[in-house]
Coordinates of C-alpha atoms and ligand atoms in Angstrom, one line a residue:
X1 CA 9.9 -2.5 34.8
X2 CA 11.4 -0.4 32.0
X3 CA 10.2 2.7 30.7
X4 CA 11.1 3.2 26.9
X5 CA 12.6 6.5 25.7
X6 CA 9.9 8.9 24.1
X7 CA 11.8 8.6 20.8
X8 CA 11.5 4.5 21.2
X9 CA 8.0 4.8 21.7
X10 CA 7.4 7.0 18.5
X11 CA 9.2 4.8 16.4
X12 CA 6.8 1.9 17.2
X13 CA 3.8 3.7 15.4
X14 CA 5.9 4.3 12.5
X15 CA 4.9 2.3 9.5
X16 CA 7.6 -0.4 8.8
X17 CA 7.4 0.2 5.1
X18 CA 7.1 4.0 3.9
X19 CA 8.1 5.3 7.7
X20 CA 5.4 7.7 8.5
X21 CA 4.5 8.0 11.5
X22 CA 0.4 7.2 12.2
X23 CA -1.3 6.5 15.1
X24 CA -1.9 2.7 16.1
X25 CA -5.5 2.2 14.3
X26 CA -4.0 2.9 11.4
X27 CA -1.8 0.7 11.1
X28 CA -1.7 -3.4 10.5
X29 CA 0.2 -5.7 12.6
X30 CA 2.0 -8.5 11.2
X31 CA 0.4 -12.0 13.1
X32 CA 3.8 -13.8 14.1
X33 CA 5.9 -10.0 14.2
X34 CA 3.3 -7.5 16.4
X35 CA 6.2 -5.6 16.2
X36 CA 6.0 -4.8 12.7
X37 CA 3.3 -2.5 11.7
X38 CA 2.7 -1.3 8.2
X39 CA -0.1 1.7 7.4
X40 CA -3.1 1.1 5.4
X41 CA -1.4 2.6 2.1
X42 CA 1.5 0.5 2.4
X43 CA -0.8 -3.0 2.8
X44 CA -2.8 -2.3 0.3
X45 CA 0.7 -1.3 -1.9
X46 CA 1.5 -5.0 -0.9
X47 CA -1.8 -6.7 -1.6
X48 CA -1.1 -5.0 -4.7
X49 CA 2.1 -6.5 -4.9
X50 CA 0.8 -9.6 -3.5
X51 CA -1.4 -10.2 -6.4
X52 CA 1.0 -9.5 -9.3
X53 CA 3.3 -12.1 -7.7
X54 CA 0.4 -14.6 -7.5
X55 CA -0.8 -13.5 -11.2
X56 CA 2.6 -14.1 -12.5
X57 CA 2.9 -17.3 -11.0
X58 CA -0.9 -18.5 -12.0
X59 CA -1.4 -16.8 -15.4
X60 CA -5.3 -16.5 -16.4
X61 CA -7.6 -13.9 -18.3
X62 CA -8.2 -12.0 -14.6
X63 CA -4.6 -11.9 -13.9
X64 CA -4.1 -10.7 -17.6
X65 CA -6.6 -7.9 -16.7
X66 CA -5.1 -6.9 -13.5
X67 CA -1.9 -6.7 -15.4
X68 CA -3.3 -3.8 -17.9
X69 CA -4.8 -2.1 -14.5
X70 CA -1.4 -1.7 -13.4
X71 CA 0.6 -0.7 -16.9
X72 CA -2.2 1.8 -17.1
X73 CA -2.2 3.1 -12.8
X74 CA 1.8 2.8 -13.5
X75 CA 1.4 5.3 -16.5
X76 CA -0.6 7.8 -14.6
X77 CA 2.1 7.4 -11.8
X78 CA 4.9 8.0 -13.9
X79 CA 3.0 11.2 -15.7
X80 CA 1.8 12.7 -12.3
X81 CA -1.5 12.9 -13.7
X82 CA -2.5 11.5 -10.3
X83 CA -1.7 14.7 -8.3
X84 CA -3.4 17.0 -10.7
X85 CA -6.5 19.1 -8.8
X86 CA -9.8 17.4 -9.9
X87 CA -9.0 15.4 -12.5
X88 CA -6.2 13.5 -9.8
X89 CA -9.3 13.6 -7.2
X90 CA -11.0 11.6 -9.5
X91 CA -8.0 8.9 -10.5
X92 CA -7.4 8.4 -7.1
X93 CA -11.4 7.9 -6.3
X94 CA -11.0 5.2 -9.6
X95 CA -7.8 3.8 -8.1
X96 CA -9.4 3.0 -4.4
X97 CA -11.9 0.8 -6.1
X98 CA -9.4 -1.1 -8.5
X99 CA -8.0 -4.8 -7.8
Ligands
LIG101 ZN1 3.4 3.1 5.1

């Protein structure tokens, strides 16, 4: 039996994606790679991503209006708006319940 270096260990709670390190509940295990774990943000970043693919590939009115959702969550990205006190509380609050 082997016993892995502390900095090993640490590394194998670190999200495979942004590279933070979280504790194992928070993060999602891939199903044929449980090596590879990704936090909560970064799924949802990749559902996200997931999505557009699929939308892009299948067009249709939905996938046109997830399409606006995402010009207009890029455009608050890209202004900062979404890290400004209350009014950022409140487009992140919005942005947690969007497709
Ligand atoms: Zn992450």
């Amino acid at each position: 039996m082997t016993v892995q270096p502390e900095q090993d260990r640490a590394t194998e709670t670190s999200c495979w994606c942004c590279g933070t390190d979280y504790p194992e509940t928070e993060l999602v295990r891939l199903g044929q790679h449980p090596e590879v774990g990704v936090c909560l943000g970064c799924a949802r970043w990749l559902q996200r991503r997931a999505v557009q693919r699929y939308d892009e590939q299948h067009p249709s009115p939905m996938g046109r209006l997830r399409s606006g959702i995402n010009a207009v969550r890029a455009a608050v990205i890209r202004k900062g708006w979404h890290e400004r006190g209350v009014i950022g509380a409140v487009l992140r609050w919005i942005d947690r319940r969007l497709p």
